[in-house]
Coordinates of C-alpha atoms in Angstrom, one line a residue:
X1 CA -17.6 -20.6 30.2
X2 CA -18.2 -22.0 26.8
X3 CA -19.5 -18.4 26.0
X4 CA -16.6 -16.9 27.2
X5 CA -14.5 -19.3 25.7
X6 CA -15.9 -18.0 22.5
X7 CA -16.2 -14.1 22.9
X8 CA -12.1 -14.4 23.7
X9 CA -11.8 -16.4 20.5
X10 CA -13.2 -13.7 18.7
X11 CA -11.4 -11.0 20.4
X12 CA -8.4 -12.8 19.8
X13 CA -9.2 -13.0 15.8
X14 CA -10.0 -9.7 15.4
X15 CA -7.0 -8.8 17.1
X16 CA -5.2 -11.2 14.7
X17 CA -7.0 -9.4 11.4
X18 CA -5.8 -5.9 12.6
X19 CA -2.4 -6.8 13.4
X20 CA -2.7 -8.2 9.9
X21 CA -4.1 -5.5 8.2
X22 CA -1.3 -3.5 10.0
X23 CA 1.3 -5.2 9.1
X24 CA 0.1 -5.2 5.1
X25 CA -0.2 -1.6 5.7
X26 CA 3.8 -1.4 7.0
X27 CA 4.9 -3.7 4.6
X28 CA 5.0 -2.7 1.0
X29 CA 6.3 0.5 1.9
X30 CA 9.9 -0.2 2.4
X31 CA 11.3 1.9 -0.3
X32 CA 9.3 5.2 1.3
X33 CA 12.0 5.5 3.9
X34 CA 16.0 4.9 3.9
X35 CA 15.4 3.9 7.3
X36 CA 13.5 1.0 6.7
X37 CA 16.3 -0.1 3.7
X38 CA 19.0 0.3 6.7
X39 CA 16.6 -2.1 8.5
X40 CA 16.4 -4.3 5.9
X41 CA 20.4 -5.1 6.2
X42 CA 19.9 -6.5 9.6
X43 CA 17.0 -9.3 8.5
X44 CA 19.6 -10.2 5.4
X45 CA 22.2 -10.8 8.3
X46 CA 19.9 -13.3 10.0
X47 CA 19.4 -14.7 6.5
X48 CA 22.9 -15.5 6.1
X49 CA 23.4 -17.2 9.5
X50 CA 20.6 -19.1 8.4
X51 CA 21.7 -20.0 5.3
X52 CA 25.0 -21.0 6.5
X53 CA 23.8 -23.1 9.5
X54 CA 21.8 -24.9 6.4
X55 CA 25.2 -25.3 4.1
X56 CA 26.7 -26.5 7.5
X57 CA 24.2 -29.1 7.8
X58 CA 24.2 -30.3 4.3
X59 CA 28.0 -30.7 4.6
X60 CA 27.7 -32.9 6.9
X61 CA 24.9 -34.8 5.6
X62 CA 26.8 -35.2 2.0
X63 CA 30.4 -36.3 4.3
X64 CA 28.2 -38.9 5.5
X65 CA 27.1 -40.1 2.1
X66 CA 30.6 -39.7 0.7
X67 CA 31.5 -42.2 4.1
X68 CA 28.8 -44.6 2.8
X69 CA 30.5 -44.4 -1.1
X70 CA 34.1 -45.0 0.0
X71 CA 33.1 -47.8 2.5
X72 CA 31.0 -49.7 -0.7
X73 CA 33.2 -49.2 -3.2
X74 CA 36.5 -49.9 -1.5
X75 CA 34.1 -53.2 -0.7
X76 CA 33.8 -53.7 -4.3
X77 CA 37.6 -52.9 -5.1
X78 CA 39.4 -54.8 -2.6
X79 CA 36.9 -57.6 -0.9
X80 CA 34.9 -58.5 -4.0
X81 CA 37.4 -58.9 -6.7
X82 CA 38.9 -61.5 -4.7
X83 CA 38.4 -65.3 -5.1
X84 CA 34.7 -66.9 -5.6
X85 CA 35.2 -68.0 -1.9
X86 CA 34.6 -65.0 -0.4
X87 CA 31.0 -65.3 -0.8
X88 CA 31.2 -68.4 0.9
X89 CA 31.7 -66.1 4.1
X90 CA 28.3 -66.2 5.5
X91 CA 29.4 -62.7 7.4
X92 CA 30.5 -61.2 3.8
X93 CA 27.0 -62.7 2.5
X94 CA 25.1 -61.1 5.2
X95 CA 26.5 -57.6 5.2
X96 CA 26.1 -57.6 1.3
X97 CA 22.2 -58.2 1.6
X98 CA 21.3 -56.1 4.6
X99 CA 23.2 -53.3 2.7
X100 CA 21.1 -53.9 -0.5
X101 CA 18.0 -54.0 1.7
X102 CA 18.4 -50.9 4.3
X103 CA 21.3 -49.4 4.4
X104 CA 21.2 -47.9 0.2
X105 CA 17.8 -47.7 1.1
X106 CA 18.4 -45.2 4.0
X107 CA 20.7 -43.0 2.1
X108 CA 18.6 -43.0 -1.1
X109 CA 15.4 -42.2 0.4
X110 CA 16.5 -40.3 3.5
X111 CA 14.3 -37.4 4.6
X112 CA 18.2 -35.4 6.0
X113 CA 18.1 -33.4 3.4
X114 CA 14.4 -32.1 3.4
X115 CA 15.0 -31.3 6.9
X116 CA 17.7 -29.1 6.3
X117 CA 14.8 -27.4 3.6
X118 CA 12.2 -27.2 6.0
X119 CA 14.4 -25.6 8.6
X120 CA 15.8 -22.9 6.4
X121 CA 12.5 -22.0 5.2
X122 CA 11.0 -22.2 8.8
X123 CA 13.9 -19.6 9.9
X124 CA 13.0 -17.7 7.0
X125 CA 9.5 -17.7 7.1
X126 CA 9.7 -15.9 10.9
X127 CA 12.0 -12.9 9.3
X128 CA 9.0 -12.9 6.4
X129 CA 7.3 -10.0 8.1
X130 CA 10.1 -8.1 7.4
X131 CA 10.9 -8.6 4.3
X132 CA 10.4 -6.7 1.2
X133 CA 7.4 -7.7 -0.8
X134 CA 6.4 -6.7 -4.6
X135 CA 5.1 -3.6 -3.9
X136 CA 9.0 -2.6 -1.9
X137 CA 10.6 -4.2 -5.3
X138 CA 8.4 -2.2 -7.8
X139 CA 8.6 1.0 -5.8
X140 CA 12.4 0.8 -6.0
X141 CA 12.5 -0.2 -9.7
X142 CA 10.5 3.2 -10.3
X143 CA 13.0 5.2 -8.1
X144 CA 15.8 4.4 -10.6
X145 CA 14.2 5.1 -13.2
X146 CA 13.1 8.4 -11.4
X147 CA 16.7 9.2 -10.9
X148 CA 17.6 8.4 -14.5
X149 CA 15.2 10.8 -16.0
X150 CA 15.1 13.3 -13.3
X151 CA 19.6 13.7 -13.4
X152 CA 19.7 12.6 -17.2
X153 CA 21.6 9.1 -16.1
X154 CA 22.7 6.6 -18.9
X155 CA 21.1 3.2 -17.8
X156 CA 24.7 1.7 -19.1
X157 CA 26.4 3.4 -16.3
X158 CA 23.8 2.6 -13.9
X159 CA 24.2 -1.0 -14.5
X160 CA 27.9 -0.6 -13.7
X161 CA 27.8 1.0 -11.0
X162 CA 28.1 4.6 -11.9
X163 CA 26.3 7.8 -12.2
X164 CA 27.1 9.1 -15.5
X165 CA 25.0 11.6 -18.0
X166 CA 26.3 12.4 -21.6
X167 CA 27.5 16.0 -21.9
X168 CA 28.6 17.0 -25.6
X169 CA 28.8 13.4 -26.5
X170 CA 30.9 11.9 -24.2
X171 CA 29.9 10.1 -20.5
X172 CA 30.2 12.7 -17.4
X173 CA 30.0 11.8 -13.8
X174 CA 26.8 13.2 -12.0
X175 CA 28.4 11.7 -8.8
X176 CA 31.2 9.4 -8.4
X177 CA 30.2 7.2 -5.1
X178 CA 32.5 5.8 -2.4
X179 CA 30.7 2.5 -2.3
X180 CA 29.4 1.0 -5.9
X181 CA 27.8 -2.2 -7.0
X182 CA 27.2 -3.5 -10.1
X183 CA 23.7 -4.8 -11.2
X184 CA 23.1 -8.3 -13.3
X185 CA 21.1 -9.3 -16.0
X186 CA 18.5 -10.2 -13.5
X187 CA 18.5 -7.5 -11.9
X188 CA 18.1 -4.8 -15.2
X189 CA 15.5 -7.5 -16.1
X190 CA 13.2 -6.5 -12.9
X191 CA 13.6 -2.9 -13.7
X192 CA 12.9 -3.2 -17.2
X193 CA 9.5 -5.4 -16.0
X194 CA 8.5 -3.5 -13.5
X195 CA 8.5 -0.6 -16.3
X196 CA 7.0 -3.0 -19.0
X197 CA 3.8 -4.5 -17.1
X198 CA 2.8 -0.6 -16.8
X199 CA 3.5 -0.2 -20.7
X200 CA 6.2 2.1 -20.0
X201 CA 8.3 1.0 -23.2
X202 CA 10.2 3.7 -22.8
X203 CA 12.1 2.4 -20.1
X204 CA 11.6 -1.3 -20.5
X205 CA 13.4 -1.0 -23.6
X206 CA 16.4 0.6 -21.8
X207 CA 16.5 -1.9 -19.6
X208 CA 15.4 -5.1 -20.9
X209 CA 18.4 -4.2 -23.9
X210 CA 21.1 -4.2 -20.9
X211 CA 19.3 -7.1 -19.1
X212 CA 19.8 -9.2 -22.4
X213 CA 22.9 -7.8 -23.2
X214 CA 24.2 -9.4 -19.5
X215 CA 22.2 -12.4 -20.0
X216 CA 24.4 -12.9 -23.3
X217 CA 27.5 -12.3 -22.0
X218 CA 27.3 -15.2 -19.2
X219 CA 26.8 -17.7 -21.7
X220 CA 24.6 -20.8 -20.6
X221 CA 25.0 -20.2 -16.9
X222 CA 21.8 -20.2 -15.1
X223 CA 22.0 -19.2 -11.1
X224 CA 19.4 -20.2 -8.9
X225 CA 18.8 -16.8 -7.2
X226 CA 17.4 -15.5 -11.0
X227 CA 13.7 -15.0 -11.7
X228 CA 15.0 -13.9 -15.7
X229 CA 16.7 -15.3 -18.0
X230 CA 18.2 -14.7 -21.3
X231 CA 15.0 -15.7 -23.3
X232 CA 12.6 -14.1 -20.7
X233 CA 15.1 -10.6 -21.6
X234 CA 14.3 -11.1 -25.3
X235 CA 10.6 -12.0 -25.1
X236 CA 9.9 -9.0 -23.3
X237 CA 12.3 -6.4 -25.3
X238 CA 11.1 -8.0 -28.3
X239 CA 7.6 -6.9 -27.3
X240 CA 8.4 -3.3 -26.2
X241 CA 10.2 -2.7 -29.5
X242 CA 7.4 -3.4 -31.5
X243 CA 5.3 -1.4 -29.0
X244 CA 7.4 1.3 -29.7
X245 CA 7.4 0.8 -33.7
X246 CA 10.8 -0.9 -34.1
X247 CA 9.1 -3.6 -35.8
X248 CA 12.1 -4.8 -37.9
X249 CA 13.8 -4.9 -34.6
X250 CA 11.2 -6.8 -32.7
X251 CA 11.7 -9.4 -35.3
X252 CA 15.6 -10.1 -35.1
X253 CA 14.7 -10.6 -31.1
X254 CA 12.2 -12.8 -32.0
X255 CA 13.9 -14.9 -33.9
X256 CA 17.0 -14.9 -31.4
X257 CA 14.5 -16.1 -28.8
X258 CA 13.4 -19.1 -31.4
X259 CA 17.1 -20.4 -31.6
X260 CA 17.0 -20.9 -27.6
X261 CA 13.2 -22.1 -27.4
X262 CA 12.3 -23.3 -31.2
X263 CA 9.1 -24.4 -30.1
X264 CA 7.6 -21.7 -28.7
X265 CA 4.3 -21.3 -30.6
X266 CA 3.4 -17.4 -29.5
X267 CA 6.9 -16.3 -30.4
X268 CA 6.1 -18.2 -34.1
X269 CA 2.6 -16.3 -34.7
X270 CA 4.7 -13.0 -33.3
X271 CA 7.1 -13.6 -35.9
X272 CA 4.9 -13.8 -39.0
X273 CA 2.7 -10.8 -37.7
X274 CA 6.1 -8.9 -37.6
X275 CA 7.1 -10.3 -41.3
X276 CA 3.8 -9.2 -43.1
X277 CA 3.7 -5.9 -40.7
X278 CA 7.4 -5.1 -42.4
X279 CA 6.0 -6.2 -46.1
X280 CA 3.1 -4.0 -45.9
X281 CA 4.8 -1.1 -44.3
X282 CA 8.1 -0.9 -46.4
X283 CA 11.4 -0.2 -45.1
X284 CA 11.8 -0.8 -41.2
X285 CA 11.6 2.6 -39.2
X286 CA 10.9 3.1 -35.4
X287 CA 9.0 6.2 -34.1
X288 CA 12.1 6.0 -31.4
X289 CA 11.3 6.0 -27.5
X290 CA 9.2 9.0 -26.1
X291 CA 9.3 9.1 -22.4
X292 CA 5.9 9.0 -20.9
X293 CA 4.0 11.8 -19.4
X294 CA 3.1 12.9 -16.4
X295 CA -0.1 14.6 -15.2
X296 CA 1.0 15.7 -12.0
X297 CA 4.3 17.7 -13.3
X298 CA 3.4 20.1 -16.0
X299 CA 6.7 21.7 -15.3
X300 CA 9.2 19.0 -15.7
X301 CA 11.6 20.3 -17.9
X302 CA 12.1 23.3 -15.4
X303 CA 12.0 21.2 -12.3
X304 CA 14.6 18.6 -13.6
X305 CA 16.9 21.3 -14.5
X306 CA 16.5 23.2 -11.4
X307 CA 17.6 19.6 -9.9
X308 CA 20.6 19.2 -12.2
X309 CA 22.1 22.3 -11.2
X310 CA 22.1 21.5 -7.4
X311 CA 21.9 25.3 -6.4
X312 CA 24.5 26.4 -8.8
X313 CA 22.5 29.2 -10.2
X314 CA 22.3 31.0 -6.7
X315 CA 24.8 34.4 -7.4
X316 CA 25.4 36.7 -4.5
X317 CA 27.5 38.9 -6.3
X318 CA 25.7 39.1 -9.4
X319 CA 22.4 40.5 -7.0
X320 CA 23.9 42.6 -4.0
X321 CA 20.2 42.4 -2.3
X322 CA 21.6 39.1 -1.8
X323 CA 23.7 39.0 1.4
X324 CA 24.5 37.4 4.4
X325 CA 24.9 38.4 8.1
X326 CA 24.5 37.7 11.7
X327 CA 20.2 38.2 12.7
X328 CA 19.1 38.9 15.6
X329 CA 15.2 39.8 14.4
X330 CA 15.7 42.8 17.3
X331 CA 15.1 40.4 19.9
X332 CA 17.2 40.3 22.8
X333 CA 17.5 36.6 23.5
X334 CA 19.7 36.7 20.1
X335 CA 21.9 39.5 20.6
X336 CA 24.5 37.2 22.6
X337 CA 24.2 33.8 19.7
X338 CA 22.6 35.4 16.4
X339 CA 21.5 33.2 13.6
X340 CA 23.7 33.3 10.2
X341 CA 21.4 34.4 7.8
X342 CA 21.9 33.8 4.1
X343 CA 19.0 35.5 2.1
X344 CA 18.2 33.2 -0.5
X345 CA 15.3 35.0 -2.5
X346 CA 13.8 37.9 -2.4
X347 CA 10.7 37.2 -4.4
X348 CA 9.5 34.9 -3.0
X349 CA 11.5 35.5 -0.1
X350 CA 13.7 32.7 0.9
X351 CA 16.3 32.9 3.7
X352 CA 18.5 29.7 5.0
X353 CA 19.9 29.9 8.7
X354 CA 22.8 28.1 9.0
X355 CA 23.7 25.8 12.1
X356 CA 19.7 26.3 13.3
X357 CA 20.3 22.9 15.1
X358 CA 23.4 21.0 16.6
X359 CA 24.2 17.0 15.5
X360 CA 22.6 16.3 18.6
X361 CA 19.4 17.8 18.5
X362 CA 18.8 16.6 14.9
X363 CA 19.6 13.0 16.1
X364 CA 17.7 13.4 19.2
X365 CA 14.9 14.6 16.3
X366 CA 14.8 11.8 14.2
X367 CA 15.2 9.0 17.1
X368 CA 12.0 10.7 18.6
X369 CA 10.3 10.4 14.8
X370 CA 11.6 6.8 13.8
X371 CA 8.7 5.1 16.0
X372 CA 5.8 6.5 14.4
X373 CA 7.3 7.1 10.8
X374 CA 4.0 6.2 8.4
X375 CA 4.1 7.5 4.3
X376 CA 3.6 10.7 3.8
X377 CA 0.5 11.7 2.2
X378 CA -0.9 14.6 -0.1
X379 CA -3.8 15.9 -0.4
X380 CA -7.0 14.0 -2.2
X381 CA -9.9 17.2 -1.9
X382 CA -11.0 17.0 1.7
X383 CA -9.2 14.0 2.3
X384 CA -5.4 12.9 2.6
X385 CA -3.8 9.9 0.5
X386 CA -0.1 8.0 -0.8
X387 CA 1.0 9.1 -3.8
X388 CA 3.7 8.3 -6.5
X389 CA 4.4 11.3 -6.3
X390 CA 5.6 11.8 -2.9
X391 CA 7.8 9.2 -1.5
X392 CA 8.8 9.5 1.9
X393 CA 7.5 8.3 5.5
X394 CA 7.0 11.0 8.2
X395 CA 6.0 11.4 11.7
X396 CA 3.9 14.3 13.8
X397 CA 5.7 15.2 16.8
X398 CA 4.3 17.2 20.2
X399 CA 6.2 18.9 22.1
X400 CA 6.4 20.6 25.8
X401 CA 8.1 24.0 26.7
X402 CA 11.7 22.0 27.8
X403 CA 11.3 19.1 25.3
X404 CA 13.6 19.0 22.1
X405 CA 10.6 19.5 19.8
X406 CA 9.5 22.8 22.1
X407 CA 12.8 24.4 22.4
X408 CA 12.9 23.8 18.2
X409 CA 9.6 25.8 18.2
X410 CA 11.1 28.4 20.4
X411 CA 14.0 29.1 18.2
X412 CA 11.6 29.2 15.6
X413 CA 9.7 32.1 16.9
X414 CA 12.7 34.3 18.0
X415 CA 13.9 34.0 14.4
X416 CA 10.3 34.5 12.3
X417 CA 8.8 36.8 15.1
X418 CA 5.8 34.5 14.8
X419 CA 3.3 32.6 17.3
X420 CA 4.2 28.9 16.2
X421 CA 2.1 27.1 18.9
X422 CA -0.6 24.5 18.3
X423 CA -2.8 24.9 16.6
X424 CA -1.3 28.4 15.2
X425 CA 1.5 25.7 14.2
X426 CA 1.3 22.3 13.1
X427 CA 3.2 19.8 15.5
X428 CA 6.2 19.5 14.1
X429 CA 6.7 16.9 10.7
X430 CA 9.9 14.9 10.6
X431 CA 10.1 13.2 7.2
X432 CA 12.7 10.8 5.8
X433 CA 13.0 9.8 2.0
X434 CA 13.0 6.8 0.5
X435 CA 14.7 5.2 -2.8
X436 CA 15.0 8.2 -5.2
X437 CA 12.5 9.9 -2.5
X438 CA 10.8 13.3 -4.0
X439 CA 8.2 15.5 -3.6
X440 CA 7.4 16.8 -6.5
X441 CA 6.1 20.3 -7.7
X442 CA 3.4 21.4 -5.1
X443 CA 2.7 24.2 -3.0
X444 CA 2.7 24.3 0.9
X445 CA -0.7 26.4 1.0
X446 CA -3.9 25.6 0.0
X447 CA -5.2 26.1 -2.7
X448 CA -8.7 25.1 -2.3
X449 CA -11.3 25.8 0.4
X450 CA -11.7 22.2 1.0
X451 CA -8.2 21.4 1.8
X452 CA -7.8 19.9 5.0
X453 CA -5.0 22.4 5.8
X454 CA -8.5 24.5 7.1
X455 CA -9.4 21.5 9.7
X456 CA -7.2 23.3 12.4
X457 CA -9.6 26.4 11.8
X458 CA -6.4 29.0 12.3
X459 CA -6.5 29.7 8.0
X460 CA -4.1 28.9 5.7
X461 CA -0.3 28.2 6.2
X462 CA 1.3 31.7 5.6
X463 CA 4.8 30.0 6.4
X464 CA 7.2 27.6 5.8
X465 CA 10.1 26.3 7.9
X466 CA 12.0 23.5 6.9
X467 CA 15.1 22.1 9.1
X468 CA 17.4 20.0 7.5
X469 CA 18.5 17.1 9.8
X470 CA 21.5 15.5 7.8
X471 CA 23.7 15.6 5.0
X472 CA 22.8 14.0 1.2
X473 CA 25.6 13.2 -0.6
X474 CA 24.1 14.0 -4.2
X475 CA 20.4 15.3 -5.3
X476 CA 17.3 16.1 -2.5
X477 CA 17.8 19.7 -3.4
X478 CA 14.4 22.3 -2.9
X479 CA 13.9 23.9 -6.2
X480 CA 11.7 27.0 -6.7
X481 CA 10.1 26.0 -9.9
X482 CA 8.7 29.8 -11.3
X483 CA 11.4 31.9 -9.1
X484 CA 13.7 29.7 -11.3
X485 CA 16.5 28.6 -8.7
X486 CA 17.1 25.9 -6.2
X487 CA 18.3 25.4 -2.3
X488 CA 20.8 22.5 -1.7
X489 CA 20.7 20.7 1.2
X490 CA 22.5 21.8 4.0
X491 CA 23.2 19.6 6.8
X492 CA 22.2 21.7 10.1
X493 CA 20.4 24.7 8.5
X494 CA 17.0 25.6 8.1
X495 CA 14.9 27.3 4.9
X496 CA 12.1 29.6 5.8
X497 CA 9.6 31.2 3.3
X498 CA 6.3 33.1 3.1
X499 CA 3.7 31.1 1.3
X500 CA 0.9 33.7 1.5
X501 CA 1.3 37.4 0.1
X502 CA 0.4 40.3 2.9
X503 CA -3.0 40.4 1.3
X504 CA -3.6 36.9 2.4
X505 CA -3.3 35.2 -1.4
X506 CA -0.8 32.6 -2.1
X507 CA 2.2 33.2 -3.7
X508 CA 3.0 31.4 -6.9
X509 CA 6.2 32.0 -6.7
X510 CA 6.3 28.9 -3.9
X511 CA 5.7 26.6 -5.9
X512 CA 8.4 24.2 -5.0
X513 CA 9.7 20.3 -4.8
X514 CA 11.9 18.2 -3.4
X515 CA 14.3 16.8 -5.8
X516 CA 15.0 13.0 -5.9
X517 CA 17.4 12.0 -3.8
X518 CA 20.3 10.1 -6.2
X519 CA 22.7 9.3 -2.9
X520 CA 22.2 9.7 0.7
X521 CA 19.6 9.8 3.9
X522 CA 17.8 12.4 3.7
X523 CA 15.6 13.7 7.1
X524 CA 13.8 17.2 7.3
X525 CA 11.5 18.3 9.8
X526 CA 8.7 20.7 8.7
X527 CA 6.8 23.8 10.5
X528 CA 4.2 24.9 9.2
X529 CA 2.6 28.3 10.5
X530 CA -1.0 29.3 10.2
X531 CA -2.4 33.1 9.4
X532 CA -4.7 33.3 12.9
X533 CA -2.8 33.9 15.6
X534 CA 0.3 35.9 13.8
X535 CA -2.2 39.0 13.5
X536 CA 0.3 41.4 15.7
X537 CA 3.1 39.6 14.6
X538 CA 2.5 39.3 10.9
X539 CA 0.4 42.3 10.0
X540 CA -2.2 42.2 6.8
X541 CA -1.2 45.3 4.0
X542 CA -4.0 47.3 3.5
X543 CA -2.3 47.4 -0.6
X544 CA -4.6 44.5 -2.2
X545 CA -1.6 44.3 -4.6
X546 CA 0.8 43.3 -2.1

């Protein structure tokens, strides 16, 4: 038995480590997925019933210790001021000592008000499994600044609540949302340390001069939900200006810091390495902030505008191969309901169907996915792994002939002509962004022999088709970096392109990404088609060139 006893005991901590090891895999990723921020509202809520049962409770405790006050001291106004005989009373004699002895002892050293603590930060510890951790907090520091360098936003409108960019000079709204906040000193003051501990001084000076400037503006009042405060703002701005050569600038911070905390010795040695630095260098000069680079977009410039424009730069009538009709791909089960075709691109070739699935479907879709949404990966040579550069969580669905997913792939192959079952197509990919979610410039093909788009053995992915489940308010366009235009979403419709030329070589011209998302949910599913298996239906060209 005692063998047993012990092999279950292990079994049982195992289990415990994986469901550990599990859960540090699921948290930490919060930001990847909108879904999981939604999800994050309803653990707040049981916060705040928590947090109000406590104020509840401490409320009463303090009525009682207000009761104790007004009993003593009306004892001390009325009862005590009276004649010396009245501590002759043996009754008034005996109530005066017992209170010195237990009853201010009670209230002084009462453990009430630690068990009000401990309770609140029992209740909160069970919702600590779904809460945000450091990882969640830094991930969605980098997503605003992502969105402020990908749509040109000034951190000053940010922290009020607005999406502005400066056009000629003056402030423009990007987007003017129907729901706003407004962000503290604190909160700037995360942002600009997230951006700091990586020595991004770029944007820790951007931040950190806001986070100080809020600081500043409330005065002396402290609030007990800050980590910053005013002097932790300067230290670190201070530091990122001289990082960034604004020595002279480093040094009025510096010494702002020393009138709040005199006594701070590292600020004192900073402050005479930034006096004899000035002396020896001359007049004060800055090499000004340079944003910092990025090795996995060597195409930014073109990729951010392509995201500015939101799809502005598609022209029907300045191209008349452009058009738009009712397809029916010759097929005869879409003669009766043919799909509105809007041709995009011809090179590469881009087309968007519009209305591809109904509200119900795409909710249907993404209720399927929500269960076994995990972050999206890229890939790492043979193998797959996270990325900064791809934020999002997905999910592989299956599908049968008369399930959702399988009637999706149907319509699929009446409109492409192509054989889209496994393993000719991948199961179907359902992918929902996160906080400023992207994808940024990548192609869909491989583009290496050791990808492990060649582990389903059907060749590479000679097609893309992308179904977009719901609406984004601003930003999460798909911009075609070298074709030089860019698809914006559109709630219902689907994008389908050809990745690989006729000859079987990829197509540069895919190269694409999906643009941060500045405000909205935004789900896609993904089908991805394979060359084996489309040989009648997607014939090779015997041109080389084509």
């Amino acid at each position: 038995k005692r063998a047993d006893s012990s092999l279950s005991e292990m079994k049982f901590c195992v289990l415990v480590c994986f469901l550990s090891g599990l859960l540090s895999v699921v948290r930490g990723e919060m930001y990847t997925s909108l879904l999981n921020v939604k999800e994050a509202v309803r653990v707040e809520r049981k916060l705040i019933d928590y947090l109000r049962t406590y104020i509840d409770h401490e409320l009463d405790r303090l009525e009682d210790i207000k009761r104790f006050y007004a009993k003593v001291s009306d004892l001390h106004t009325e009862l005590y001021k009276g004649p010396a005989v009245t501590m002759a009373n043996p009754l008034v004699a005996f109530t005066l000592i017992k209170r010195l002895h237990s009853e201010w002892l009670n209230v002084v050293y009462s453990n009430e008000a630690l068990e009000n603590l401990q309770a609140l930060r029992f209740s909160y510890e069970e919702e600590e499994a779904d809460l945000p951790n450091l990882e969640d907090l830094q991930g969605a520091a980098k997503g605003l600044m992502r969105l402020q360098d990908v749509y040109a936003l000034q951190v000053s409108s940010l922290v009020r609540g607005r999406f502005q960019s400066v056009t000629n000079g003056e402030s423009v709204d990007v987007y003017m949302p129907a729901v706003s906040v407004q962000l503290s000193g604190d909160d700037c003051f995360l942002v600009g340390k997230v951006a700091y501990e990586q020595e991004d001084y770029y944007h820790s000076v951007q931040w950190l001069e806001e986070s100080a400037r809020l600081f500043r503006g409330a005065g002396e009042e402290w609030s007990p939900e800050n980590e910053g405060t005013l002097e932790d703002a300067l230290d670190h701005l201070a530091f990122s200006h001289f990082k960034t050569g604004n020595v002279s600038y480093a040094l009025s911070l510096s010494q702002e810091l020393l009138h709040h905390n005199p006594m701070n010795g590292r600020v004192l040695q900073n402050v005479k390495k930034y006096e004899k630095l000035l002396v020896a260098a001359g007049p004060p000069g800055g090499t000004g902030l340079t944003r910092p680079s990025s090795s996995f977009l060597r195409t930014r410039d073109t990729y951010e505008r392509l995201c500015r424009t939101r799809g502005s730069q598609r022209r029907h009538f300045a191209n008349p191969q452009l058009f738009c009709d009712y397809f029916t791909n010759n097929n005869p089960a879409l003669i009766l309901m043919p799909a509105k075709r809007e041709v995009v691109s011809l090179q590469p070739y881009v087309v968007l169907y519009h209305d591809f699935v109904t509200d119900t479907e795409a909710e249907d879709i993404k209720s399927l996915a929500q269960p076994g949404l995990r972050r999206s990966v890229v890939a790492a040579g043979e193998k797959q792994a996270t990325a900064d550069y791809r934020i999002s969580k997905s999910a592989w669905l299956k599908g049968s002939a008369q399930s959702i997913v399988g009637k999706l792939d149907q319509r699929i192959s009446l409109l492409t002509g192509l054989n889209v079952k496994h393993p000719y197509g991948e199961y179907l990919q359902v992918v929902n962004y996160g906080i400023g979610g992207h994808y940024e410039p990548h192609f869909d093909h491989a583009t290496s022999p050791s990808s492990p788009v060649f582990k389903l053995k059907t060749g590479n992915r000679v097609a893309t088709f992308m179904i977009y489940l719901s609406p984004v308010e601003a930003g999460g366009s798909t911009a075609f970096i070298y074709a030089n235009f860019s698809v914006p979403v559109v709630e219902k419709a689907a994008i389908f392109w050809w990745n690989l030329h006729r000859n079987g070589e990829g197509n540069d011209d895919t190269l694409h990404a999906g643009c941060p998302v500045l405000i909205g949910d935004k789900w896609v599913a993904n089908k991805w088609i394979h060359e084996y298996g489309q040989e009648f239906q997607h014939r090779c060209s015997l041109n080389p060139q084509e």
